[in-house]
Tab-separated table of C-alpha atoms in Angstrom:
chain	number	residue	atom	x	y	z
A	414	MET	CA	-25.283	-4.060	-50.328
A	415	LYS	CA	-26.626	-3.429	-46.880
A	416	LYS	CA	-24.072	-2.644	-44.189
A	417	THR	CA	-25.049	-2.866	-40.544
A	418	LEU	CA	-23.054	-3.494	-37.373
A	419	ILE	CA	-24.936	-5.527	-34.839
A	420	GLY	CA	-23.768	-7.911	-32.138
A	421	ILE	CA	-25.072	-11.445	-32.076
A	422	PHE	CA	-23.986	-14.462	-30.117
A	423	LEU	CA	-22.921	-17.748	-31.700
A	424	MET	CA	-22.452	-20.288	-28.929
A	425	THR	CA	-20.223	-23.150	-29.957
A	426	ALA	CA	-22.441	-26.030	-29.003
A	427	PHE	CA	-21.953	-29.104	-31.169
A	428	LEU	CA	-23.509	-28.539	-34.565
A	429	THR	CA	-25.026	-31.212	-36.760
A	430	GLY	CA	-24.163	-31.758	-40.371
A	431	CYS	CA	-20.621	-32.008	-41.681
A	432	ALA	CA	-18.717	-31.404	-44.879
A	433	ASN	CA	-17.312	-34.846	-45.629
A	434	GLN	CA	-15.587	-34.082	-48.880
A	435	VAL	CA	-13.084	-31.542	-50.090
A	436	VAL	CA	-14.766	-28.478	-51.588
A	437	SER	CA	-12.932	-27.594	-54.782
A	438	GLU	CA	-15.342	-24.961	-56.041
A	439	PRO	CA	-16.947	-22.025	-54.213
A	440	GLU	CA	-20.518	-22.511	-53.084
A	441	LEU	CA	-21.754	-19.516	-55.053
A	442	THR	CA	-20.581	-17.947	-58.281
A	443	THR	CA	-19.809	-14.236	-58.533
A	444	GLU	CA	-22.912	-13.740	-60.622
A	445	ALA	CA	-25.092	-15.448	-58.022
A	446	LEU	CA	-23.612	-13.352	-55.197
A	447	MET	CA	-24.476	-10.151	-57.003
A	448	GLU	CA	-28.135	-11.152	-56.968
A	449	LEU	CA	-28.272	-11.903	-53.223
A	450	ASP	CA	-28.764	-9.688	-50.179
A	451	VAL	CA	-25.421	-9.533	-48.356
A	452	THR	CA	-25.165	-8.010	-44.874
A	453	GLU	CA	-22.005	-7.211	-42.923
A	454	LYS	CA	-22.225	-7.919	-39.189
A	455	LEU	CA	-20.090	-8.148	-36.100
A	456	VAL	CA	-20.434	-11.571	-34.530
A	457	ASP	CA	-19.300	-12.836	-31.129
A	458	LEU	CA	-17.770	-16.286	-31.489
A	459	TYR	CA	-17.191	-18.508	-28.468
A	460	LEU	CA	-14.454	-21.057	-29.100
A	461	PRO	CA	-13.447	-23.743	-26.583
A	462	LYS	CA	-9.840	-23.759	-25.400
A	463	GLN	CA	-8.029	-26.166	-23.103
A	464	ILE	CA	-6.533	-24.242	-20.166
A	465	ASP	CA	-4.773	-24.808	-16.856
A	466	TYR	CA	-6.917	-23.495	-13.991
A	467	SER	CA	-5.490	-21.058	-11.468
A	468	LYS	CA	-5.640	-21.532	-7.721
A	469	LEU	CA	-9.234	-21.445	-6.377
A	470	GLU	CA	-10.665	-20.982	-9.876
A	471	PRO	CA	-13.958	-22.888	-10.227
A	472	ALA	CA	-14.536	-24.780	-13.452
A	473	ASP	CA	-18.099	-23.491	-13.478
A	474	GLY	CA	-19.808	-20.678	-11.640
A	475	ILE	CA	-19.076	-17.289	-10.107
A	476	TYR	CA	-18.100	-16.557	-6.518
A	477	ILE	CA	-20.118	-13.795	-4.908
A	478	GLY	CA	-18.736	-11.515	-2.227
A	479	ALA	CA	-19.245	-8.135	-0.603
A	480	TYR	CA	-17.536	-5.331	1.283
A	481	VAL	CA	-19.487	-4.038	4.299
A	482	GLU	CA	-16.703	-2.891	6.615
A	483	ASP	CA	-17.739	0.790	6.295
A	484	ASN	CA	-21.469	0.151	6.594
A	485	ILE	CA	-22.399	1.688	9.952
A	486	GLU	CA	-26.099	0.821	9.687
A	487	LEU	CA	-25.179	-2.866	9.461
A	488	ASP	CA	-22.637	-2.521	12.282
A	489	HIS	CA	-19.904	-3.422	9.736
A	490	SER	CA	-21.301	-6.956	9.822
A	491	MET	CA	-21.207	-9.381	6.912
A	492	THR	CA	-23.699	-11.532	8.779
A	493	GLN	CA	-26.204	-8.681	8.845
A	494	PHE	CA	-25.650	-7.985	5.157
A	495	GLU	CA	-26.391	-11.620	4.377
A	496	GLN	CA	-29.524	-11.530	6.524
A	497	VAL	CA	-30.764	-8.395	4.751
A	498	THR	CA	-30.073	-9.731	1.246
A	499	GLY	CA	-31.050	-13.319	2.019
A	500	GLN	CA	-27.901	-14.610	0.334
A	501	LYS	CA	-24.846	-16.465	1.616
A	502	HIS	CA	-21.613	-15.012	0.234
A	503	ALA	CA	-18.432	-16.923	-0.517
A	504	ILE	CA	-16.049	-13.991	-0.034
A	505	ARG	CA	-15.753	-11.235	2.569
A	506	VAL	CA	-13.865	-8.153	1.367
A	507	MET	CA	-11.612	-6.114	3.655
A	508	GLN	CA	-9.097	-3.291	3.218
A	509	TYR	CA	-5.547	-3.150	4.520
A	510	ARG	CA	-3.588	0.053	5.159
A	511	THR	CA	-2.057	-0.384	8.604
A	512	ALA	CA	-1.334	-3.195	11.033
A	513	SER	CA	-4.735	-2.758	12.707
A	514	ASP	CA	-6.850	-3.019	9.562
A	515	VAL	CA	-7.425	-6.790	9.566
A	516	THR	CA	-8.406	-8.103	12.974
A	517	SER	CA	-8.483	-11.528	14.561
A	518	ARG	CA	-12.243	-11.173	14.924
A	519	GLN	CA	-12.714	-10.665	11.184
A	520	MET	CA	-10.593	-13.697	10.387
A	521	LEU	CA	-12.391	-15.906	12.879
A	522	GLU	CA	-15.748	-14.762	11.531
A	523	CYS	CA	-14.629	-15.781	8.039
A	524	LEU	CA	-13.586	-19.160	9.360
A	525	ALA	CA	-16.864	-19.668	11.208
A	526	ASP	CA	-18.966	-18.541	8.231
A	527	LYS	CA	-16.997	-20.596	5.684
A	528	GLN	CA	-15.953	-17.470	3.838
A	529	VAL	CA	-12.610	-16.725	2.254
A	530	PRO	CA	-11.208	-13.290	3.142
A	531	TYR	CA	-10.427	-10.949	0.281
A	532	ILE	CA	-7.971	-8.246	1.349
A	533	LYS	CA	-7.544	-5.122	-0.771
A	534	VAL	CA	-4.044	-3.761	-0.139
A	535	LEU	CA	-3.966	-0.118	-1.165
A	536	PRO	CA	-0.724	1.444	-2.436
A	537	THR	CA	1.017	4.154	-0.449
A	538	LYS	CA	2.064	7.432	-2.030
A	539	ASP	CA	5.724	6.839	-1.177
A	540	TYR	CA	5.692	3.163	-2.289
A	541	ASP	CA	6.352	1.977	1.259
A	542	ILE	CA	6.641	-1.822	1.441
A	543	ASN	CA	6.388	-2.068	5.251
A	544	PRO	CA	2.583	-2.556	5.354
A	545	ILE	CA	3.098	-5.792	3.408
A	546	TYR	CA	5.310	-7.160	6.187
A	547	HIS	CA	2.662	-6.238	8.772
A	548	MET	CA	-0.119	-7.821	6.724
A	549	ILE	CA	1.836	-11.037	6.248
A	550	SER	CA	2.448	-11.215	9.985
A	551	ASP	CA	-1.217	-10.577	10.758
A	552	ILE	CA	-2.464	-13.241	8.345
A	553	LYS	CA	0.097	-15.884	9.353
A	554	THR	CA	-0.770	-15.554	13.032
A	555	ARG	CA	-4.533	-15.306	12.583
A	556	TYR	CA	-5.534	-17.406	9.634
A	557	SER	CA	-4.128	-20.506	7.958
A	558	MET	CA	-6.550	-21.069	5.059
A	559	PRO	CA	-6.481	-19.593	1.537
A	560	VAL	CA	-6.910	-15.867	1.164
A	561	PHE	CA	-7.364	-13.544	-1.807
A	562	ILE	CA	-5.063	-10.504	-1.773
A	563	GLU	CA	-5.853	-7.721	-4.228
A	564	LEU	CA	-2.460	-6.094	-4.490
A	565	TYR	CA	-2.184	-2.376	-5.247
A	566	PRO	CA	-5.261	-1.651	-7.404
A	567	VAL	CA	-4.452	0.701	-10.292
A	568	ASP	CA	-6.548	3.847	-10.667
A	569	SER	CA	-6.089	7.292	-12.206
A	570	SER	CA	-3.798	8.366	-9.335
A	571	VAL	CA	-1.103	5.882	-10.421
A	572	LYS	CA	1.099	7.711	-12.919
A	573	ASP	CA	4.412	5.867	-13.300
A	574	PRO	CA	4.129	2.325	-14.752
A	575	SER	CA	7.780	1.425	-14.148
A	576	ASN	CA	7.847	2.413	-10.464
A	577	TYR	CA	4.440	0.839	-9.920
A	578	LYS	CA	5.495	-2.521	-11.388
A	579	ASN	CA	8.727	-2.568	-9.357
A	580	TYR	CA	6.713	-1.803	-6.218
A	581	TYR	CA	4.177	-4.503	-7.058
A	582	GLU	CA	6.871	-7.095	-7.783
A	583	ARG	CA	8.582	-6.567	-4.429
A	584	ALA	CA	5.282	-6.992	-2.598
A	585	TYR	CA	4.220	-9.986	-4.680
A	586	LYS	CA	7.441	-11.889	-3.980
A	587	LEU	CA	7.104	-11.269	-0.241
A	588	ILE	CA	3.512	-12.465	-0.223
A	589	LYS	CA	4.291	-15.629	-2.167
A	590	ARG	CA	7.333	-16.361	-0.024
A	591	TYR	CA	5.491	-16.213	3.297
A	592	LEU	CA	1.864	-16.863	2.238
A	593	PRO	CA	2.180	-19.525	-0.466
A	594	GLU	CA	-1.528	-20.404	-0.236
A	595	SER	CA	-2.594	-16.871	-1.061
A	596	VAL	CA	-4.222	-15.937	-4.357
A	597	VAL	CA	-2.893	-12.601	-5.605
A	598	VAL	CA	-5.257	-10.475	-7.675
A	599	TRP	CA	-4.004	-7.652	-9.861
A	600	SER	CA	-6.731	-5.113	-10.597
A	601	ILE	CA	-7.414	-1.862	-12.388
A	602	SER	CA	-10.156	0.743	-12.258
A	603	ALA	CA	-12.658	0.875	-15.114
A	604	ASP	CA	-11.632	4.523	-15.594
A	605	SER	CA	-8.082	3.383	-16.430
A	606	VAL	CA	-8.955	0.148	-18.230
A	607	TYR	CA	-7.378	1.053	-21.568
A	608	ASP	CA	-4.029	1.366	-19.761
A	609	CYS	CA	-4.293	-2.147	-18.338
A	610	MET	CA	-1.414	-3.627	-20.342
A	611	THR	CA	0.812	-0.656	-19.478
A	612	TYR	CA	0.526	-1.410	-15.762
A	613	TYR	CA	0.116	-5.192	-15.906
A	614	PRO	CA	3.071	-6.800	-14.070
A	615	GLY	CA	3.003	-10.015	-16.116
A	616	ASP	CA	1.372	-13.435	-15.941
A	617	HIS	CA	4.136	-14.772	-13.680
A	618	MET	CA	3.151	-12.338	-10.917
A	619	VAL	CA	-0.634	-12.584	-11.097
A	620	ASP	CA	-3.083	-15.343	-10.123
A	621	TRP	CA	-6.364	-13.587	-10.972
A	622	VAL	CA	-7.163	-10.309	-12.754
A	623	GLY	CA	-9.708	-7.853	-11.338
A	624	LEU	CA	-11.681	-4.848	-12.534
A	625	ASN	CA	-13.082	-2.219	-10.134
A	626	VAL	CA	-16.219	-0.458	-11.378
A	627	TYR	CA	-17.708	2.441	-9.415
A	628	ILE	CA	-20.754	4.087	-10.986
A	629	PRO	CA	-21.514	7.425	-9.314
A	630	ARG	CA	-24.453	9.598	-10.325
A	631	TYR	CA	-22.269	12.644	-10.900
A	632	GLU	CA	-18.624	13.131	-11.790
A	633	ASN	CA	-16.913	16.534	-11.671
A	634	GLY	CA	-20.313	18.160	-11.319
A	635	LYS	CA	-21.739	16.523	-14.440
A	636	ARG	CA	-24.153	13.621	-14.797
A	637	TYR	CA	-22.132	10.432	-15.043
A	638	GLU	CA	-22.709	8.542	-18.292
A	639	PHE	CA	-22.394	4.808	-17.690
A	640	SER	CA	-20.797	3.078	-20.698
A	641	LEU	CA	-18.740	0.150	-19.460
A	642	GLY	CA	-19.301	-2.169	-22.439
A	643	ASP	CA	-16.312	-1.423	-24.698
A	644	GLY	CA	-13.870	-1.068	-21.812
A	645	LEU	CA	-15.045	-4.289	-20.200
A	646	ASP	CA	-14.708	-6.101	-23.518
A	647	PHE	CA	-11.175	-4.734	-23.997
A	648	TRP	CA	-10.122	-5.826	-20.497
A	649	TYR	CA	-11.704	-9.245	-20.838
A	650	LYS	CA	-10.199	-10.126	-24.192
A	651	ASN	CA	-6.709	-9.157	-23.001
A	652	PHE	CA	-6.784	-11.695	-20.165
A	653	GLN	CA	-9.320	-14.409	-20.973
A	654	THR	CA	-6.791	-16.918	-22.300
A	655	SER	CA	-4.339	-16.554	-19.419
A	656	LYS	CA	-6.138	-15.727	-16.152
A	657	PRO	CA	-9.461	-16.112	-14.359
A	658	MET	CA	-11.132	-12.747	-13.907
A	659	MET	CA	-13.401	-11.086	-11.417
A	660	LEU	CA	-15.267	-7.843	-11.000
A	661	SER	CA	-13.339	-7.086	-7.837
A	662	GLY	CA	-15.401	-4.025	-6.947
A	663	ILE	CA	-18.945	-3.279	-8.137
A	664	ALA	CA	-20.567	-0.138	-6.723
A	665	VAL	CA	-23.771	1.341	-8.147
A	666	SER	CA	-25.038	4.643	-6.730
A	667	HIS	CA	-28.770	5.094	-6.224
A	668	PHE	CA	-28.500	8.448	-4.399
A	669	SER	CA	-26.268	11.494	-4.783
A	670	ARG	CA	-25.909	14.474	-2.485
A	671	VAL	CA	-25.283	16.619	-5.553
A	672	ASP	CA	-28.999	16.778	-6.357
A	673	HIS	CA	-30.407	14.864	-3.342
A	674	THR	CA	-32.542	12.612	-5.504
A	675	TYR	CA	-32.989	8.838	-5.521
A	676	LYS	CA	-32.664	6.812	-8.728
A	677	VAL	CA	-33.369	3.330	-7.433
A	678	GLY	CA	-34.914	2.154	-10.695
A	679	GLU	CA	-31.804	3.071	-12.667
A	680	ALA	CA	-29.607	1.350	-10.101
A	681	THR	CA	-31.755	-1.781	-10.356
A	682	GLU	CA	-31.290	-1.878	-14.129
A	683	THR	CA	-27.526	-1.559	-13.690
A	684	LEU	CA	-27.484	-4.417	-11.173
A	685	ASN	CA	-29.268	-6.554	-13.735
A	686	TYR	CA	-26.562	-5.713	-16.258
A	687	PHE	CA	-23.789	-6.814	-13.882
A	688	TYR	CA	-25.350	-9.938	-12.409
A	689	ASP	CA	-27.410	-11.198	-15.355
A	690	THR	CA	-26.092	-9.853	-18.671
A	691	ILE	CA	-22.342	-9.914	-18.002
A	692	PRO	CA	-22.175	-13.578	-16.862
A	693	LYS	CA	-23.819	-14.649	-20.110
A	694	ILE	CA	-21.327	-12.771	-22.274
A	695	TYR	CA	-18.064	-13.254	-20.350
A	696	PRO	CA	-17.750	-16.873	-19.169
A	697	ARG	CA	-14.308	-16.569	-17.550
A	698	ILE	CA	-15.420	-13.953	-15.051
A	699	LYS	CA	-15.409	-16.136	-11.937
A	700	GLY	CA	-16.058	-13.622	-9.144
A	701	MET	CA	-18.247	-10.585	-8.400
A	702	LEU	CA	-17.729	-8.470	-5.283
A	703	TYR	CA	-20.214	-5.758	-4.323
A	704	ILE	CA	-19.072	-2.661	-2.394
A	705	ASP	CA	-21.971	-1.855	-0.035
A	706	VAL	CA	-20.993	1.572	1.259
A	707	ASP	CA	-22.299	5.101	1.673
A	708	MET	CA	-19.332	7.275	0.738
A	709	LYS	CA	-20.145	9.872	3.381
A	710	GLU	CA	-18.985	7.277	5.940
A	711	VAL	CA	-15.616	7.052	4.188
A	712	ALA	CA	-15.005	10.772	3.616
A	713	SER	CA	-16.877	13.908	4.619
A	714	SER	CA	-16.961	14.917	0.957
A	715	GLY	CA	-18.531	11.623	-0.130
A	716	LYS	CA	-21.534	12.198	-2.389
A	717	ASP	CA	-22.792	8.780	-3.460
A	718	ASP	CA	-24.668	6.053	-1.637
A	719	TYR	CA	-23.753	2.687	-3.141
A	720	ARG	CA	-25.561	0.559	-0.554
A	721	ILE	CA	-27.850	-2.179	-1.787
A	722	SER	CA	-28.802	-2.922	1.797
A	723	SER	CA	-30.512	0.436	2.383
A	724	GLN	CA	-33.230	0.090	-0.275
A	725	ALA	CA	-35.864	-2.659	-0.354
A	726	GLU	CA	-36.145	-2.546	-4.155
A	727	LEU	CA	-32.387	-3.043	-4.547
A	728	VAL	CA	-32.359	-5.794	-1.924
A	729	ASN	CA	-35.115	-7.642	-3.785
A	730	ALA	CA	-33.348	-7.247	-7.116
A	731	TYR	CA	-30.007	-8.424	-5.728
A	732	HIS	CA	-31.602	-11.369	-3.940
A	733	GLY	CA	-33.442	-12.430	-7.072
A	734	LEU	CA	-30.373	-12.177	-9.302
A	735	LEU	CA	-28.261	-14.299	-6.962
A	736	GLN	CA	-30.850	-17.079	-7.029
A	737	SER	CA	-29.287	-18.205	-10.308
A	738	ASP	CA	-27.413	-21.501	-10.190
A	739	ARG	CA	-24.393	-19.783	-11.763
A	740	PHE	CA	-23.494	-18.104	-8.454
A	741	LEU	CA	-21.353	-19.928	-5.890
A	742	HIS	CA	-21.877	-19.270	-2.203
A	743	GLU	CA	-18.747	-21.028	-0.962
A	744	VAL	CA	-15.214	-21.070	-2.367
A	745	GLU	CA	-14.130	-24.381	-3.833
A	746	GLU	CA	-10.716	-25.155	-2.391
A	747	GLU	CA	-10.287	-28.257	-4.524
A	748	THR	CA	-10.376	-27.221	-8.182
A	749	PRO	CA	-9.542	-29.214	-11.324
A	750	VAL	CA	-6.054	-28.869	-12.759
A	751	SER	CA	-7.263	-28.197	-16.281
A	752	GLY	CA	-10.423	-27.948	-18.332
A	753	THR	CA	-12.139	-26.314	-21.271
A	754	GLU	CA	-13.239	-22.675	-21.259
A	755	GLN	CA	-15.103	-20.702	-23.906
A	756	MET	CA	-13.041	-17.846	-25.346
A	757	LYS	CA	-14.827	-14.834	-26.801
A	758	TYR	CA	-13.825	-13.259	-30.108
A	759	THR	CA	-15.645	-10.526	-32.018
A	760	VAL	CA	-15.211	-10.726	-35.781
A	761	PRO	CA	-16.826	-9.239	-38.907
A	762	VAL	CA	-18.782	-11.678	-41.053
A	763	LEU	CA	-20.860	-11.729	-44.205
A	764	GLN	CA	-24.392	-13.018	-43.920
A	765	ILE	CA	-25.788	-14.368	-47.180
A	766	GLU	CA	-29.342	-15.638	-46.851
A	767	ASP	CA	-29.203	-17.873	-43.733
A	768	GLU	CA	-25.459	-18.566	-43.887
A	769	LYS	CA	-22.601	-16.669	-42.268
A	770	TYR	CA	-19.066	-16.532	-43.653
A	771	ILE	CA	-15.775	-15.387	-42.120
A	772	GLU	CA	-12.778	-14.028	-44.024
A	773	LYS	CA	-9.760	-16.348	-44.407
A	774	GLY	CA	-7.462	-14.058	-42.378
A	775	TYR	CA	-9.596	-14.607	-39.282
A	776	VAL	CA	-9.815	-18.318	-40.098
A	777	ARG	CA	-6.029	-18.597	-40.036
A	778	THR	CA	-5.940	-16.940	-36.601
A	779	LEU	CA	-8.934	-18.515	-34.851
A	780	PHE	CA	-9.214	-21.896	-36.585
A	781	ASN	CA	-5.548	-22.648	-37.243
A	782	THR	CA	-5.808	-26.156	-35.762
A	783	ILE	CA	-8.225	-27.495	-38.370
A	784	ASP	CA	-7.991	-28.458	-42.033
A	785	THR	CA	-10.194	-26.057	-43.999
A	786	ARG	CA	-10.051	-27.986	-47.263
A	787	GLY	CA	-13.430	-29.560	-46.562
A	788	VAL	CA	-15.097	-26.324	-45.427
A	789	PRO	CA	-17.497	-24.646	-47.890
A	790	TYR	CA	-16.386	-21.185	-49.013
A	791	ILE	CA	-17.191	-18.297	-51.301
A	792	ASP	CA	-14.941	-15.916	-53.222
A	793	TYR	CA	-16.471	-12.538	-52.523
A	794	LEU	CA	-16.568	-9.383	-54.605
A	795	ASP	CA	-13.803	-7.767	-52.506
A	796	GLY	CA	-11.347	-10.404	-53.716
A	797	ASN	CA	-11.177	-12.283	-50.408
A	798	ARG	CA	-12.201	-15.838	-49.605
A	799	TYR	CA	-14.788	-16.437	-46.879
A	800	PHE	CA	-15.495	-19.738	-45.126
A	801	SER	CA	-18.747	-21.066	-43.667
A	802	ILE	CA	-18.827	-20.371	-39.914
A	803	GLU	CA	-21.216	-23.226	-39.214
A	804	ASN	CA	-18.890	-25.763	-40.764
A	805	LEU	CA	-15.806	-24.226	-39.160
A	806	LEU	CA	-17.381	-24.453	-35.712
A	807	GLU	CA	-18.487	-28.020	-36.295
A	808	THR	CA	-15.016	-29.113	-37.319
A	809	TYR	CA	-13.312	-27.095	-34.546
A	810	ASN	CA	-15.555	-28.484	-31.795
A	811	MET	CA	-14.812	-32.059	-32.787
A	812	GLN	CA	-11.357	-31.552	-31.216
A	813	PHE	CA	-12.836	-31.217	-27.708
């Protein structure tokens, strides 16, 4: 028996053909199975689920946004970034540390450009809550439309889950009390993604979930090996049924001062992964925010240049990727109350000839709303019963 592990995608579009009668005998006898070529595979199933949408969540599409506040060459201007990239952005990202971090000018520019501000509120080392009061005051007096607030992003410097969640909860309650129209995003760094449930404050204190992904060229003096896939999948599957998600910080380095070499081609390939591959695999990611910054402008020790805007090849790639109809250039303030979203599950299956079968344990978990008595099955050599995926999907999709 051949054993391979490969990923394939089974989209749950309506399938033709239906089992109209109860199957009382397996499709294949044990003797017949022993003569056939059986392959074990990992398969990505996409199953529709009725959900309640969160505030500002679009039913279809992905908001695009960018952070340019530290980009000196563009005069910290979102307008210039949009002119360079040839793309209108729905979201303008800012950072908040002190009372002077978000200005009236920035807010008015967002209003004039039909952009929603996205404010990253960074945690303080002593868990000081006072900056939240200042931010609330600034926003209330300067801006009266919806705003995204990414509250206390988790990274490797956050060590105490209990203190962090208490700190987050205090800030969240203040924000919701005085800025009820705000959308609060809880986020975590890709480097800490496997700790996401340890630091997650709970569905009742989160509107959206974010993931911050910085891809330097070197880390601790060694070449950085980019391998987001498993971590991204882990993060996504933990939250897909409960919250809309966004890549709340994407930064891809094309130049490092460690070796003073440019790798624009590699950066272009990585941009394609984020803006083309990921949207096809993870349908409930509803926002992507690029961090257009040269780190030397943030800190004297900064090594990496993450700017798309500084390289024509990256500009062209970014512009071309955002031409897709999936990307939204304005935030939709009126969103549906509920709808159907595709949920991703990765399961092992048996492929026998052209048919794929899933073990009954997974059927009980994923297809527990349907009657399987009419679904063709086999009793395999391992003693377990496997059901036809094609027929399961057909029956399941008839509910929607």
